[in-house]
Amino acid sequence: MKRKKTMILAGLAAVLASSALAFGPDQAEAKTSADFTDLKDLDAATKAKFDAMISAGIFEGVGDGTFGLKDQMNRAQFAKVAALIYGLKVDDKLKTSSFSDVKTDDPSNGYALPYIEAIKKAGITDGMGDGRFNPAGDVTKEQLATFLIRGLGKDDEAKKEEGVNDSTVSDWAKGYVDLALQLKLLANGADGKFGGTSSATRDLLVLGAYEAKAQYVPPVSPSPSVSPTPTATPTATPTPTPTATPYYPPSTPTPTVPPIQGFDVTKGSVALSSKINSYETAANNTLRIVITEQAIAVPYMGTNISTILNASFYTIGNDIKQLSSGKNIGLYEVNSNDIIVKFANITPTSDQIAEAPDHLLLTEYSDLTPGSEDGKAKFEVLVLPEGAFSWKVKSGTTDMDIPAAGAPFGGIPYTQGNNIDVSGGKTTVILVALDSNGNAVGYSVSTYSSDPGPVVEEVFHLQPLGAGVKNSLTVNFNEFLSSSTTSIEEIADLIASITVTPANGTPFSIDLTGVQTDITWFLYPGGEHLNSDEENPFSPGGGGMFILPPSLSIIIPGTSFNSGDVVRVTFKQGALKNASNSNITQIACETTVIAPV
């Protein structure tokens, strides 16, 4: 019996190979399993199936003499396989697809456009149901079962099946999987489970496609019977058999995953954050999140989380940061095979997003000054705001979190004049005023530099700034400057950063790398834009000494400033030199935005 089985397979291989011109590019160079090193250990029966599909040009290797048995096949590749095994009419001249994401200029999947259109017309799939096909997406085992059954014209039969009792198979696919198992198109795994949402590998696709090809019978319309004629004729002219009409089963949109339910959203512990509570995933499942400006579409069954851009792991109860009213959180539950099984689009309301505490007034805290030893700084003067009873500080880098208003702050208790650790690159200090319960009621963010010294606003200052959208900032100097400073023309050579600490929000930096940024020096008298000489600060015409120190106009992208925002300009170390060509120790200045009059 085994020998007979092998002969039957070999016979089918020969039939397929004889029509290789219909399936593959070059019959003369048709390959077999012997051309691939990872197929040499297959048993004879399985090898014959591979030979049939490979020699027909339906499957190819992945390069370097390997077939890629356990590699995954994407949806574009499967479209070609399905079109070939079911003998669908493929229009190679097609250049435009009915799917928005299928393009001929796609270097990876553009070749599949006519095959994709063919299987759509045949009703094997209608893509993702939203006008997309997702050609680069993986094919799951339950999707493969569905495609094979539909291609055989058994869609209605599958829908009547009771369906498999298998938790690894999605409800919508259980009838298709049941019928696929009965027809021996596919098989369960060693654990007795089908693994419906796991990605189908190439070996499964080859064997499933082979069995489907072997069982496929194109529907043929009945030939009309020949009516007898009373007049005998020597030879009756035979009635031609009508051309078989391809069977196009009705398409069924790919179903979407069910919703995540039973959770609640509350304010987080840091400014502009929320957190998700009271939800438990299924065993071995994990959560991912994505934050976007727009609402997020519900993913389809079988979607791999790797196709979701910027998805990050999430643990229930953790803060989700950098939120604002109108932003959306995509919450995905993912199984151990990285397949999305549930989803929720969450749009937090304003009462679910934590606010920042009030920004401290400049009269309530002093600039940072050097501490009693290297790597230390201190606030020499602190004045508790109304409702505050104590202080805490935390030092670190510029990306530290600001506590939420009314939330605890995990800093170090602080008294004015005490040392603050600013060693090891810690240049930012968050100062937080706490109420009697230890919750934040006010905060400030200060920058400290031990080289050349602390920020001391005495040589220059930032001109007062009114609320509204601004395209420039002005720095006024109280000393004359060296021409080595005023001759600097590139903003990147002069300015280290411009930061904005909103009155109610998270600090951010203004982008200084775009074409909308520039600097302009103004040297006086007369307000002309002139160059100076550090040793002889007279006007170039010899008319006398400059009567005013210079000012600097900094052109920035249009930025909206609100009353109470603190704007800080920090210069690059060593860029500012006075008329004696000595370094100016001050490196930064700031101002608080005032309300328009």
Coordinates of C-alpha atoms in Angstrom, one line a residue, residues 119-127 129 150 155-156 248-254:
I119 CA -8.4 35.4 -5.1
K120 CA -10.6 38.4 -4.2
K121 CA -12.7 37.9 -7.3
A122 CA -12.9 34.2 -6.4
G123 CA -14.3 35.1 -3.0
I124 CA -11.4 33.4 -1.1
T125 CA -10.9 36.6 0.8
D126 CA -12.1 40.2 0.9
G127 CA -8.9 41.4 2.5
G129 CA -12.6 44.4 5.4
R150 CA -13.3 28.7 0.6
D155 CA -17.8 27.9 2.5
D156 CA -21.5 27.1 3.2
Y248 CA -16.9 32.2 -6.7
P249 CA -18.0 31.6 -3.1
P250 CA -19.4 34.5 -1.2
S251 CA -16.7 36.5 0.6
T252 CA -16.8 36.9 4.4
P253 CA -15.0 39.9 6.0
T254 CA -12.3 39.0 8.4

